[in-house]
PDB file of C-alpha atoms in Angstrom:
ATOM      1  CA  UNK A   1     -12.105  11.432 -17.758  1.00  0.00           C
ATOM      2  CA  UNK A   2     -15.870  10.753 -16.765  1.00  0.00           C
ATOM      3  CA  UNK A   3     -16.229   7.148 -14.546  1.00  0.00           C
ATOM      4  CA  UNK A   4     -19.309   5.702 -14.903  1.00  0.00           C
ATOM      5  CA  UNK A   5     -20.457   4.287 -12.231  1.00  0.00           C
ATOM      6  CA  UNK A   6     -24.158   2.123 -10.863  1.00  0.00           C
ATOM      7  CA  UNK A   7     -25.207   2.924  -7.204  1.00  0.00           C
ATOM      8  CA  UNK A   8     -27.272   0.916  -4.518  1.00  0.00           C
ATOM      9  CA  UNK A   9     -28.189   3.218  -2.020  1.00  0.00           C
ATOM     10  CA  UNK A  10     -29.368   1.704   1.092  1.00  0.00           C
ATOM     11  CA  UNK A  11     -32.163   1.704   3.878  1.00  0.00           C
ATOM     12  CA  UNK A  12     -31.746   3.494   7.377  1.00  0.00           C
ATOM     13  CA  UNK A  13     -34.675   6.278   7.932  1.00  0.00           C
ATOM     14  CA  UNK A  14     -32.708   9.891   8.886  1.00  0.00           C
ATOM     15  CA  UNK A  15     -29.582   8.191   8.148  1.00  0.00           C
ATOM     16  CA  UNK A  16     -29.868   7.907   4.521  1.00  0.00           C
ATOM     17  CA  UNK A  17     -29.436  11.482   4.147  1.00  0.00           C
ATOM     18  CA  UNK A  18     -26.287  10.702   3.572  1.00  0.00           C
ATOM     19  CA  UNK A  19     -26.575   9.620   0.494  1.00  0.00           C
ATOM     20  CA  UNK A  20     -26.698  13.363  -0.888  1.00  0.00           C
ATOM     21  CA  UNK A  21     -23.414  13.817   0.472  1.00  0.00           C
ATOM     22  CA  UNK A  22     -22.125  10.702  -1.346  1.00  0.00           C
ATOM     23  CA  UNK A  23     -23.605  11.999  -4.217  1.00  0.00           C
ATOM     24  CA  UNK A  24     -22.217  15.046  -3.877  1.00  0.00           C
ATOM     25  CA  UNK A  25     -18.716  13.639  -3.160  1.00  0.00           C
ATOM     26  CA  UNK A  26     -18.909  11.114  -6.127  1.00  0.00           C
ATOM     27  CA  UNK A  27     -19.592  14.400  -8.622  1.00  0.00           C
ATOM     28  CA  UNK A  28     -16.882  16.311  -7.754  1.00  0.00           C
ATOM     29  CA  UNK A  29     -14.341  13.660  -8.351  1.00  0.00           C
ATOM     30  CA  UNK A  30     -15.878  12.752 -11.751  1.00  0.00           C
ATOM     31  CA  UNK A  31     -18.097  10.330 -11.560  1.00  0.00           C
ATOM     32  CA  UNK A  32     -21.201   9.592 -13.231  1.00  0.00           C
ATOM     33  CA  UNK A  33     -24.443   7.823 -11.907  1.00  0.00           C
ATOM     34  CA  UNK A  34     -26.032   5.811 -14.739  1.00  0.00           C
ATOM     35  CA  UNK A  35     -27.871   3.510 -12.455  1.00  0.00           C
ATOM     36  CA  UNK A  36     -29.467   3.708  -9.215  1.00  0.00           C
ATOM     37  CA  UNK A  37     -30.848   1.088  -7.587  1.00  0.00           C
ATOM     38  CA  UNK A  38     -32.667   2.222  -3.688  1.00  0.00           C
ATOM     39  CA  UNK A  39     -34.365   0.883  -0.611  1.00  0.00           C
ATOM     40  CA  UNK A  40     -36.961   2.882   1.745  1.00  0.00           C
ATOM     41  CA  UNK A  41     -34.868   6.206   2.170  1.00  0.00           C
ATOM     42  CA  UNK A  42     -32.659   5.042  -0.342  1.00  0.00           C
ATOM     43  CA  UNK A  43     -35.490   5.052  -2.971  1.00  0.00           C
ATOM     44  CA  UNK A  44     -36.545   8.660  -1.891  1.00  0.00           C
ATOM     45  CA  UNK A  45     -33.115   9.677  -2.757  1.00  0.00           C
ATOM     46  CA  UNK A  46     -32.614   7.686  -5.398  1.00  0.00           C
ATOM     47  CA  UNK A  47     -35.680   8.569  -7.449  1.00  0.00           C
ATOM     48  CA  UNK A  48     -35.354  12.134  -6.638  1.00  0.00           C
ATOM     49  CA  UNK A  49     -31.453  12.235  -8.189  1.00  0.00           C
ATOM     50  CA  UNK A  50     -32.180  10.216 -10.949  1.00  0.00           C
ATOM     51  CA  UNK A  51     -35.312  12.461 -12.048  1.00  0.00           C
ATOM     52  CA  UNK A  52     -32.910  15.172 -12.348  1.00  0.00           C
ATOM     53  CA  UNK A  53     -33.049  16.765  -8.990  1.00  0.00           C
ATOM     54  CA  UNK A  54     -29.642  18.193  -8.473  1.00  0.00           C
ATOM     55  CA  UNK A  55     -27.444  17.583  -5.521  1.00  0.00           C
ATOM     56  CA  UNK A  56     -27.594  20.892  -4.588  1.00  0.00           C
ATOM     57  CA  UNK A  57     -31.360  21.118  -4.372  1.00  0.00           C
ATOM     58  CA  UNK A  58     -31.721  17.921  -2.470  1.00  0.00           C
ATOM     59  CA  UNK A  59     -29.104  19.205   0.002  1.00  0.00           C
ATOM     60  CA  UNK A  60     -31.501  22.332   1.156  1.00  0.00           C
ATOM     61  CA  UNK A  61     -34.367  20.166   1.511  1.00  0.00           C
ATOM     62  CA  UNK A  62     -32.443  17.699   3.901  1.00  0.00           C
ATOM     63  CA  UNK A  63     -31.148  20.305   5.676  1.00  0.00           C
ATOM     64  CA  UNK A  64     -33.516  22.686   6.061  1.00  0.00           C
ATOM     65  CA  UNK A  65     -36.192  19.946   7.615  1.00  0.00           C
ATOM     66  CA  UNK A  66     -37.029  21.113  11.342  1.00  0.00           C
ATOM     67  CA  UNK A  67     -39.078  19.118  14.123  1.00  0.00           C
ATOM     68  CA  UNK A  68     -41.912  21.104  12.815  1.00  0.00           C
ATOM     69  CA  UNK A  69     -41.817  19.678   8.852  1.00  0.00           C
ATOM     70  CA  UNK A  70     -41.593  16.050  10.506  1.00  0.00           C
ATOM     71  CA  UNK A  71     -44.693  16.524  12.179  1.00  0.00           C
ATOM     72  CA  UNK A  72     -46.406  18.265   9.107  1.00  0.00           C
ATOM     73  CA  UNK A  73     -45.461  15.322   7.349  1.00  0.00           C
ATOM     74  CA  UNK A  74     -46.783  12.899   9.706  1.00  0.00           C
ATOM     75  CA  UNK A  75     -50.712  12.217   9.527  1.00  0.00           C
ATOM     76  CA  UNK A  76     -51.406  10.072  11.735  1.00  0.00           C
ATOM     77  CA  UNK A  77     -54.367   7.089  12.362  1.00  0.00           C
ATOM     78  CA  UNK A  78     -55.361   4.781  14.417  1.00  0.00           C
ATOM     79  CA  UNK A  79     -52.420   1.879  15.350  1.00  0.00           C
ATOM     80  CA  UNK A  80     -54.891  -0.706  14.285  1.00  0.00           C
ATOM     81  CA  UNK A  81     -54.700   0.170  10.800  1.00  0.00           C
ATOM     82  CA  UNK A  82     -51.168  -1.359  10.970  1.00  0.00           C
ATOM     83  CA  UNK A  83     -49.020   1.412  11.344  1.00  0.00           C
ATOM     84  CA  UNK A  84     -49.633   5.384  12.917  1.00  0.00           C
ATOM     85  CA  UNK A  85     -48.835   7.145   9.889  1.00  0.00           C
ATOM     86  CA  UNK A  86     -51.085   7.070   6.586  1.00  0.00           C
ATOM     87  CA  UNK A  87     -48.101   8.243   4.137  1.00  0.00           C
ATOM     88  CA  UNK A  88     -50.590  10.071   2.383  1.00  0.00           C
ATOM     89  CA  UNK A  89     -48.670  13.716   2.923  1.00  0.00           C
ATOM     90  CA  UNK A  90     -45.587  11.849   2.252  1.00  0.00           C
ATOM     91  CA  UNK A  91     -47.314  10.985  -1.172  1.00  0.00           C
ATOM     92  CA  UNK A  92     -48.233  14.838  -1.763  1.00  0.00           C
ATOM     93  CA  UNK A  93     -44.415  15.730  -0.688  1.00  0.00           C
ATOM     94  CA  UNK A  94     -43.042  13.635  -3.347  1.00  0.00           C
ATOM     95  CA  UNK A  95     -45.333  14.893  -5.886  1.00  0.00           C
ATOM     96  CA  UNK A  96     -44.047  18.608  -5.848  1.00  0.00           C
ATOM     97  CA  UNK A  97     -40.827  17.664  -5.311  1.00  0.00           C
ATOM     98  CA  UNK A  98     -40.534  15.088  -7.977  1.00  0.00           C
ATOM     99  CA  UNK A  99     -40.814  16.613 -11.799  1.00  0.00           C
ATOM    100  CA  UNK A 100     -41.161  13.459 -13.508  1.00  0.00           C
ATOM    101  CA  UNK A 101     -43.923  10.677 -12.395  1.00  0.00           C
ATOM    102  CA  UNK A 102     -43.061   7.472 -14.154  1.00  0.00           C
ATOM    103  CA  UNK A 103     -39.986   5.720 -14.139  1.00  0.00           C
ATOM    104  CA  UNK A 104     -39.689   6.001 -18.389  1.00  0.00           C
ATOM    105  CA  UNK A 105     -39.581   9.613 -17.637  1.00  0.00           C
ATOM    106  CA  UNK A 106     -36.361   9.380 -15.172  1.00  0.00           C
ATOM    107  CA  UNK A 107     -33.003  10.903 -16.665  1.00  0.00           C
ATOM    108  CA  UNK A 108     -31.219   8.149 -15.307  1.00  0.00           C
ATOM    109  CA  UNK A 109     -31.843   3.944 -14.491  1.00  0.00           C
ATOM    110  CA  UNK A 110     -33.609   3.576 -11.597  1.00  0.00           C
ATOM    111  CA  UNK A 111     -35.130   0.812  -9.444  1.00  0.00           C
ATOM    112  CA  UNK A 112     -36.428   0.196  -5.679  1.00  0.00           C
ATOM    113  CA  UNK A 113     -37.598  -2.972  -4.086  1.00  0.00           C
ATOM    114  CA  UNK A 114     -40.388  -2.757  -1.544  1.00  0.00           C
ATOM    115  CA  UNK A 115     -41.486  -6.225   0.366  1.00  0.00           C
ATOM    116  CA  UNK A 116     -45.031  -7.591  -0.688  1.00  0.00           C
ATOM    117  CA  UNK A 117     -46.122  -8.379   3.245  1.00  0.00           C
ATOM    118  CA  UNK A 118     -48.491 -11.287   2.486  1.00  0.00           C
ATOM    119  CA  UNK A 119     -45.687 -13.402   0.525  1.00  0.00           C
ATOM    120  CA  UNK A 120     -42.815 -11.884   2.573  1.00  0.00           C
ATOM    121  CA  UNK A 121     -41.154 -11.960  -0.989  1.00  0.00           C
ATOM    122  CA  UNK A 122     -38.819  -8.328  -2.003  1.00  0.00           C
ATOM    123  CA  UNK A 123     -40.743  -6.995  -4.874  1.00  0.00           C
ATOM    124  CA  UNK A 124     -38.810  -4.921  -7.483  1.00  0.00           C
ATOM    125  CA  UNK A 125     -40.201  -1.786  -8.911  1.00  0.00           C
ATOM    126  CA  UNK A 126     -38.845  -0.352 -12.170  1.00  0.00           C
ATOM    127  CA  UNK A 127     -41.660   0.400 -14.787  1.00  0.00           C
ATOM    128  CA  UNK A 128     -44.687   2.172 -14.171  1.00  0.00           C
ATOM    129  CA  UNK A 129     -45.681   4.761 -11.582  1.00  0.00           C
ATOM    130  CA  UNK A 130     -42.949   6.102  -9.540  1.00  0.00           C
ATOM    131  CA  UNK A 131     -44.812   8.087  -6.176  1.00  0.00           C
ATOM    132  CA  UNK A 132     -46.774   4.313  -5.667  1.00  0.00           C
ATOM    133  CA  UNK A 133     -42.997   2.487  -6.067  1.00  0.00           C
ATOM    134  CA  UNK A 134     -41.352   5.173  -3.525  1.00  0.00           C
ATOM    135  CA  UNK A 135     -44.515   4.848  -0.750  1.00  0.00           C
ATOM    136  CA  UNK A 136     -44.182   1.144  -0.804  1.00  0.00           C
ATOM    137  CA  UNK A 137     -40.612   1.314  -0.579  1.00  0.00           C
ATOM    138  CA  UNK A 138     -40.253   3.154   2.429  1.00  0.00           C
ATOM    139  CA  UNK A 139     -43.442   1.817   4.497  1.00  0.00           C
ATOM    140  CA  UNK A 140     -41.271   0.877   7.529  1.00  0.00           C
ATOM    141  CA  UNK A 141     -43.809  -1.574   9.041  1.00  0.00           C
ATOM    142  CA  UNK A 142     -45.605  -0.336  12.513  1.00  0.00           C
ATOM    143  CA  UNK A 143     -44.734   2.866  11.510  1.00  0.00           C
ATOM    144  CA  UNK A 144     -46.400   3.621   8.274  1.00  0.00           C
ATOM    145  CA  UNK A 145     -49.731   2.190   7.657  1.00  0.00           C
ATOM    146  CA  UNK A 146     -49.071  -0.963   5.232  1.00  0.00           C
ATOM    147  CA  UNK A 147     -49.131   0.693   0.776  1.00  0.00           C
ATOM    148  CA  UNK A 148     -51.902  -1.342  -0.667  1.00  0.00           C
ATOM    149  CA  UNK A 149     -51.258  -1.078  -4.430  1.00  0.00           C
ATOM    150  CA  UNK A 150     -52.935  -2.930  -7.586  1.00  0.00           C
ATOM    151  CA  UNK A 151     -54.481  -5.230  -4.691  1.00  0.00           C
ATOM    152  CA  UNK A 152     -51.190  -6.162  -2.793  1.00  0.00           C
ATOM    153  CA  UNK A 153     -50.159  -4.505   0.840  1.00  0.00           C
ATOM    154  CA  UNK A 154     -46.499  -3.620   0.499  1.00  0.00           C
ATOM    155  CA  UNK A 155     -44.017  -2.842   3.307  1.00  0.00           C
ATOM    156  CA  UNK A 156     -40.498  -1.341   3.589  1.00  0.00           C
ATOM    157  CA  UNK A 157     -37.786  -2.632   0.678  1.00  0.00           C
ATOM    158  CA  UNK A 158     -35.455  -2.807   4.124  1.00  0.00           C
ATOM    159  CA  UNK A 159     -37.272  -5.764   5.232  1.00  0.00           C
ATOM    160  CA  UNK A 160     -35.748  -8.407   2.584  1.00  0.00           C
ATOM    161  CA  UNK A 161     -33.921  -6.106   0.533  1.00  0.00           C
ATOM    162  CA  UNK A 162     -31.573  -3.114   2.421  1.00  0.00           C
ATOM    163  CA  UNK A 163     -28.783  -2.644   0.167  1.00  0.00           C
ATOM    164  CA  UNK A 164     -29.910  -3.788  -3.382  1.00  0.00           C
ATOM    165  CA  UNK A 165     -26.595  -3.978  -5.524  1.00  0.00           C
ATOM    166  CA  UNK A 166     -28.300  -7.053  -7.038  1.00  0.00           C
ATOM    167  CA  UNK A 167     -31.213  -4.353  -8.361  1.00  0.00           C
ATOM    168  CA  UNK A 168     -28.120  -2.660 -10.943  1.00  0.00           C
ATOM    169  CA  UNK A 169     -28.039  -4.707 -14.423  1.00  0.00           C
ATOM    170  CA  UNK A 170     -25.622  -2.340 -16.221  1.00  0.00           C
ATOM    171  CA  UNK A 171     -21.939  -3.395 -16.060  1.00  0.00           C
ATOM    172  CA  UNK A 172     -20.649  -0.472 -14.402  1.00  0.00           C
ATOM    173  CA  UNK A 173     -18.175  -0.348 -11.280  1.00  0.00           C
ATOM    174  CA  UNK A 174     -20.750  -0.659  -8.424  1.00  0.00           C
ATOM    175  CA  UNK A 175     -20.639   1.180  -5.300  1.00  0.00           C
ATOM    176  CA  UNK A 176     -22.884   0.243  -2.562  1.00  0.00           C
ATOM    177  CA  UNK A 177     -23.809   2.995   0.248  1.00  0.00           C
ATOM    178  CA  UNK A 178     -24.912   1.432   3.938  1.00  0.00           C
ATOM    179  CA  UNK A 179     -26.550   3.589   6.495  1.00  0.00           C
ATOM    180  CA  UNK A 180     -27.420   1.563   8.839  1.00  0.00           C
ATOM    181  CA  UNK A 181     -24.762  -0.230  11.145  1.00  0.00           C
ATOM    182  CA  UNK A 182     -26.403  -2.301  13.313  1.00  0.00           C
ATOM    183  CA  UNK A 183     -24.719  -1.319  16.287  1.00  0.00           C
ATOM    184  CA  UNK A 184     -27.824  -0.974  19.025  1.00  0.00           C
ATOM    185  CA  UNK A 185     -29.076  -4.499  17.709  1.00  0.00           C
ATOM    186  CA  UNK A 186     -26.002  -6.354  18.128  1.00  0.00           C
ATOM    187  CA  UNK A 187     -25.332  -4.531  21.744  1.00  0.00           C
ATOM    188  CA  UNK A 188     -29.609  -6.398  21.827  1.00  0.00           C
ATOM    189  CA  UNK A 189     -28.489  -9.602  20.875  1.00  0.00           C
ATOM    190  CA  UNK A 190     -25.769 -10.049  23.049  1.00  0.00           C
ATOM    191  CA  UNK A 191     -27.399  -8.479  25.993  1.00  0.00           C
ATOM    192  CA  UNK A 192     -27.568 -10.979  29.172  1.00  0.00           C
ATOM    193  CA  UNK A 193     -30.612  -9.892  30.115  1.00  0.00           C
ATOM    194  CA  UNK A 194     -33.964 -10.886  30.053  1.00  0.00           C
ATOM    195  CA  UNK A 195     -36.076 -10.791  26.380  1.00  0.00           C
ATOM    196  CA  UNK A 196     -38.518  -8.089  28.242  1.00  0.00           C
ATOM    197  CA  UNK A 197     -35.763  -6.118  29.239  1.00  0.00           C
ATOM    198  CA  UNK A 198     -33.877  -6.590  26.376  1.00  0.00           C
ATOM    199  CA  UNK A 199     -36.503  -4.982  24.333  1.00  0.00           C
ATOM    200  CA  UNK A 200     -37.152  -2.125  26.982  1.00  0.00           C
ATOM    201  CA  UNK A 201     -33.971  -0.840  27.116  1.00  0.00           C
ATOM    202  CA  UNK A 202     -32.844  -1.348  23.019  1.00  0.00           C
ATOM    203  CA  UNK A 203     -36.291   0.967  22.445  1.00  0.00           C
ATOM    204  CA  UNK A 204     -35.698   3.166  25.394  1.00  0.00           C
ATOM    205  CA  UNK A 205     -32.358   3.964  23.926  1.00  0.00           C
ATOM    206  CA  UNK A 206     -32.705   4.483  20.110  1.00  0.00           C
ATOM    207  CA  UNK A 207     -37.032   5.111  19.695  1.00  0.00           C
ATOM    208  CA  UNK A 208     -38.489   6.627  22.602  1.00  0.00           C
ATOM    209  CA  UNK A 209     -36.774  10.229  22.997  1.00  0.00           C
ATOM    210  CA  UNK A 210     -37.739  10.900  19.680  1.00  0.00           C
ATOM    211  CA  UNK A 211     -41.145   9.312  19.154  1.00  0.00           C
ATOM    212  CA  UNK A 212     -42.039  11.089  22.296  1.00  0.00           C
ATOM    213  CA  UNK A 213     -41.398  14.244  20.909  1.00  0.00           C
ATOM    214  CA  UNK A 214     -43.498  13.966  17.954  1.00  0.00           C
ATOM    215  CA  UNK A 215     -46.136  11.840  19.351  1.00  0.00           C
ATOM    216  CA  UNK A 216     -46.941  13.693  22.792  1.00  0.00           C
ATOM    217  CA  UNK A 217     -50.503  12.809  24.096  1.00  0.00           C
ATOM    218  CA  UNK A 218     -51.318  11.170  20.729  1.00  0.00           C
ATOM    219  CA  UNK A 219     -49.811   7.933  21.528  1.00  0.00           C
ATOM    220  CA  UNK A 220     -49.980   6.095  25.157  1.00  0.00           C
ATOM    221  CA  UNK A 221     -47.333   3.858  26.479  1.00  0.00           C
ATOM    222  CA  UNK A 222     -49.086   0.771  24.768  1.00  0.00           C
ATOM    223  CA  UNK A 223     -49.184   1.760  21.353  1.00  0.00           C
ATOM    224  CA  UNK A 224     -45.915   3.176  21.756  1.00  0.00           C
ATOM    225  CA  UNK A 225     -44.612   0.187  22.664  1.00  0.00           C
ATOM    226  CA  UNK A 226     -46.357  -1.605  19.892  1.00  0.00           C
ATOM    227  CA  UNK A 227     -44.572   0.519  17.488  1.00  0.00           C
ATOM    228  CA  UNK A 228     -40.890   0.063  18.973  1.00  0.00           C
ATOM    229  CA  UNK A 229     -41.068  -3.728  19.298  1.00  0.00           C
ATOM    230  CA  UNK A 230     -42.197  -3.532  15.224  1.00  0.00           C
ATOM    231  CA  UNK A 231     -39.505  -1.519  14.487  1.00  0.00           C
ATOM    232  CA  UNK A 232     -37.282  -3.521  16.520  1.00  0.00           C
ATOM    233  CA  UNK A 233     -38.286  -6.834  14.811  1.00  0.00           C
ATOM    234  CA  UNK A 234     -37.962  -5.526  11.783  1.00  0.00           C
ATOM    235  CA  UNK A 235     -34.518  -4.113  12.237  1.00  0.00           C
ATOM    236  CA  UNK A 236     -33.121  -7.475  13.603  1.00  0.00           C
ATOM    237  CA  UNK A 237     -34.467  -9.084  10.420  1.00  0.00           C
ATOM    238  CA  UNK A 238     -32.614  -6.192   8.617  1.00  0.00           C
ATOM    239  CA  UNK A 239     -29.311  -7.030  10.370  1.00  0.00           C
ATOM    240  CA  UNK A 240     -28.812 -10.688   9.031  1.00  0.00           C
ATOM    241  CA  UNK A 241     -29.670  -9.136   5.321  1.00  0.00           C
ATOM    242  CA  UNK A 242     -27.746  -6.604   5.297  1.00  0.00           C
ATOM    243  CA  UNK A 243     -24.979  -8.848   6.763  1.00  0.00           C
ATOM    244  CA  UNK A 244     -25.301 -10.957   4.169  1.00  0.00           C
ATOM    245  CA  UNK A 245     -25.696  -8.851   1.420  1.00  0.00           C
ATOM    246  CA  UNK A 246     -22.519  -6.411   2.378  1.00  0.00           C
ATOM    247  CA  UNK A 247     -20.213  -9.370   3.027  1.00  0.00           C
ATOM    248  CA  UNK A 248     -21.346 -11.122   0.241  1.00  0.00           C
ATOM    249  CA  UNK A 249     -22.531  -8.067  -2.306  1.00  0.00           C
ATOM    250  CA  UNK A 250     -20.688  -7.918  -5.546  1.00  0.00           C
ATOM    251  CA  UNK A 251     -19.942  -4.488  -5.306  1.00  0.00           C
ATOM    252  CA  UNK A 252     -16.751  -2.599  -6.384  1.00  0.00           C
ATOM    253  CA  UNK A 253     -16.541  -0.051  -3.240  1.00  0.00           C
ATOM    254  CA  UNK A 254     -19.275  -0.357   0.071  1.00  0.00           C
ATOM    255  CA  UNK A 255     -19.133   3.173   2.096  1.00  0.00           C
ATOM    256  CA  UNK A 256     -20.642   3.294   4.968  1.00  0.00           C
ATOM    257  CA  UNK A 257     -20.986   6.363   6.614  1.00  0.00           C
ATOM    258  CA  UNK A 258     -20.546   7.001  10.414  1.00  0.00           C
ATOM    259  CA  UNK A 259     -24.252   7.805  11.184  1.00  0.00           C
ATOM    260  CA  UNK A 260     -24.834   5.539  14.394  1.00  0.00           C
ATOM    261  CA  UNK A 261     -25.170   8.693  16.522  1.00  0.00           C
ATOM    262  CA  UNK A 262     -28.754   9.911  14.316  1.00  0.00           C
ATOM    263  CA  UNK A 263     -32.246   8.229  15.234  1.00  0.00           C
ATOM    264  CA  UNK A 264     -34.236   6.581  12.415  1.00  0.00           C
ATOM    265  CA  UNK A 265     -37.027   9.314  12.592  1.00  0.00           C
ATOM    266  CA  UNK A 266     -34.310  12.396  13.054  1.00  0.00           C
ATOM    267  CA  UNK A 267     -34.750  13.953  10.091  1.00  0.00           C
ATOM    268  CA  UNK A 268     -34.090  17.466  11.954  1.00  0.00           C
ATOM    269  CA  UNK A 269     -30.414  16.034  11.940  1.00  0.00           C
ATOM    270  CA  UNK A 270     -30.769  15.840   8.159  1.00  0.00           C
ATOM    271  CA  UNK A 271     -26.950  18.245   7.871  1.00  0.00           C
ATOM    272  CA  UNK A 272     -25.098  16.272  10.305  1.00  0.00           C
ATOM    273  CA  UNK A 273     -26.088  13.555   8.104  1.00  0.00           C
ATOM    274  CA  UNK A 274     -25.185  14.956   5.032  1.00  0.00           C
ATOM    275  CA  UNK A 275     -22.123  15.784   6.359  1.00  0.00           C
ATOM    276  CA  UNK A 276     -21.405  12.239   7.600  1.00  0.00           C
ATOM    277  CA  UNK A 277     -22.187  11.184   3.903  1.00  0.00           C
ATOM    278  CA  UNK A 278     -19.107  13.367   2.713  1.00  0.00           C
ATOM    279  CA  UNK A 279     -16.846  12.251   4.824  1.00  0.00           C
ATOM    280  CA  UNK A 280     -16.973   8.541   4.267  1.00  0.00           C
ATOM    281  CA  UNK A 281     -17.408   9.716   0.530  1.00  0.00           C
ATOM    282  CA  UNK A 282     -14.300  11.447   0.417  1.00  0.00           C
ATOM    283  CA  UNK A 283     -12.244   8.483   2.312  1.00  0.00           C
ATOM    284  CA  UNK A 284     -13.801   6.142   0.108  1.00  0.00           C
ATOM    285  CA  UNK A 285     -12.336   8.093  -3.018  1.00  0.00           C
ATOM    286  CA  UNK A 286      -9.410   8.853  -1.655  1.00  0.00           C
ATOM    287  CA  UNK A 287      -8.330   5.622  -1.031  1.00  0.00           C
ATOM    288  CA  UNK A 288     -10.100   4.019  -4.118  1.00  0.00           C
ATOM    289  CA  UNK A 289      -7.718   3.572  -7.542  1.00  0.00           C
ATOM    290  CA  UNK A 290      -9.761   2.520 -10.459  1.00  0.00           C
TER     291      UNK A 290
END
């Protein structure tokens, strides 16, 4: 018997990759998606599965990124334009991979929230253009230059909005996927430490081995910096959300795979992702009796 099911799929960079092998998992035991709701990676995914992109497809373009594709993918500016990265080859990459453009056009319900950065207000996306919805979505602020659409400057859905299970209308069981655990801010927050060391050694450990990588001679020590402590704001503001919204979310089943070890920008780690994804899928199932 076919289990129809809505889906909030979180935000968490590299992480989220996991999500395919949720998917994946979720398929195989008989369920079916007929809602999606998604935040920054999450809407990437999200839009991609509910256009009719099948699990299998989205599995060889996770896996099969290298270092390389990252940095193909990254055009980068000036850090005064708010972020280093333009998005605008991430806008091109969605386009050939996505076969429908507007959300009407999807196979299956879908929604993603981006944050509109003068009101600081989560804005919900579900009509309209679907490439514009996705950028805005996953503008991860410092990072990606802030999405200026229909004359507002969006950032990253993560900001106000991480794991949107109140984005899914249809009275389905709803099962909420987290990516990101939190686990490098709360070892911040409870440092003894100084603030400025604090900061140093919280970016040192998850930002700068792979930023370094990418960015070589194209960023110095300043700008990098500038970039980490963004990041770094923005993902304390994402801990007491998603905090909130997990304890407090009215969905059915929350999985959460075990993807602490992967950077935010290691999408060269895409399979050990995926693979995380299927695990906590499968123990999630397992252990779930509807």
């Amino acid at each position: 018997m076919k289990k129809k099911v809505s889906i909030a799929l979180g935000s968490g960079g590299a992480r989220g990759i996991a999500h395919i092998g949720v998917l994946e998992v979720l398929e195989k035991n008989g369920f079916v998606i007929d809602e999606i709701s998604g935040s920054s990676i999450g809407a990437i995914i999200g839009a991609l599965y509910a256009s009719g992109v099948s699990v299998g497809i989205l599995t060889t373009i996770a896996v099969g990124i290298s270092l390389h594709k990252v940095m193909e993918l990254f055009d980068f500016t000036r850090p005064k334009n708010g972020g280093i990265v333009k998005g605008e080859l991430i806008e091109e990459f969605l386009e050939m991979l996505l076969p429908v453009k507007k959300f009407k056009d999807l196979k299956i319900k879908f929604s993603c929230t981006a944050t509109d950065l003068e009101t600081g207000k989560p804005v919900v996306f579900n009509k309209g253009d679907l490439i514009p919805a996705i950028r805005a979505s996953i503008s991860i602020p410092g990072f990606f230059v802030p999405y200026k659409y229909k004359s507002r400057l969006y950032i990253d859905g993560g900001v106000t909005n991480p794991v949107p299970v109140d984005l899914l209308k249809k009275r389905n069981f709803k099962i909420a996927v987290v990516v990101d655990d939190y686990s490098l801010i709360t070892k911040f927050l409870k440092a003894r430490n100084t603030l400025e060391e604090k900061i140093k050694d919280m970016l040192n450990e998850r930002f700068y081995p792979v930023l370094k990588f990418f960015h070589r001679d194209r960023l110095d020590g300043e700008k990098l910096n500038f970039l980490n402590v963004m990041t770094a704001t923005i993902d304390i503001m994402r801990l007491e959300l998603a905090k909130f919204k997990v304890e407090n979310t009215d969905a059915d089943l929350v999985i959460q795979p075990d993807v602490k070890s992967i950077g935010l920008l290691a999408f060269h780690e895409g399979g050990k992702s995926y693979k995380k994804g299927i695990e906590a899928a499968d123990s999630a199932v397992n252990n779930l009796k509807l």
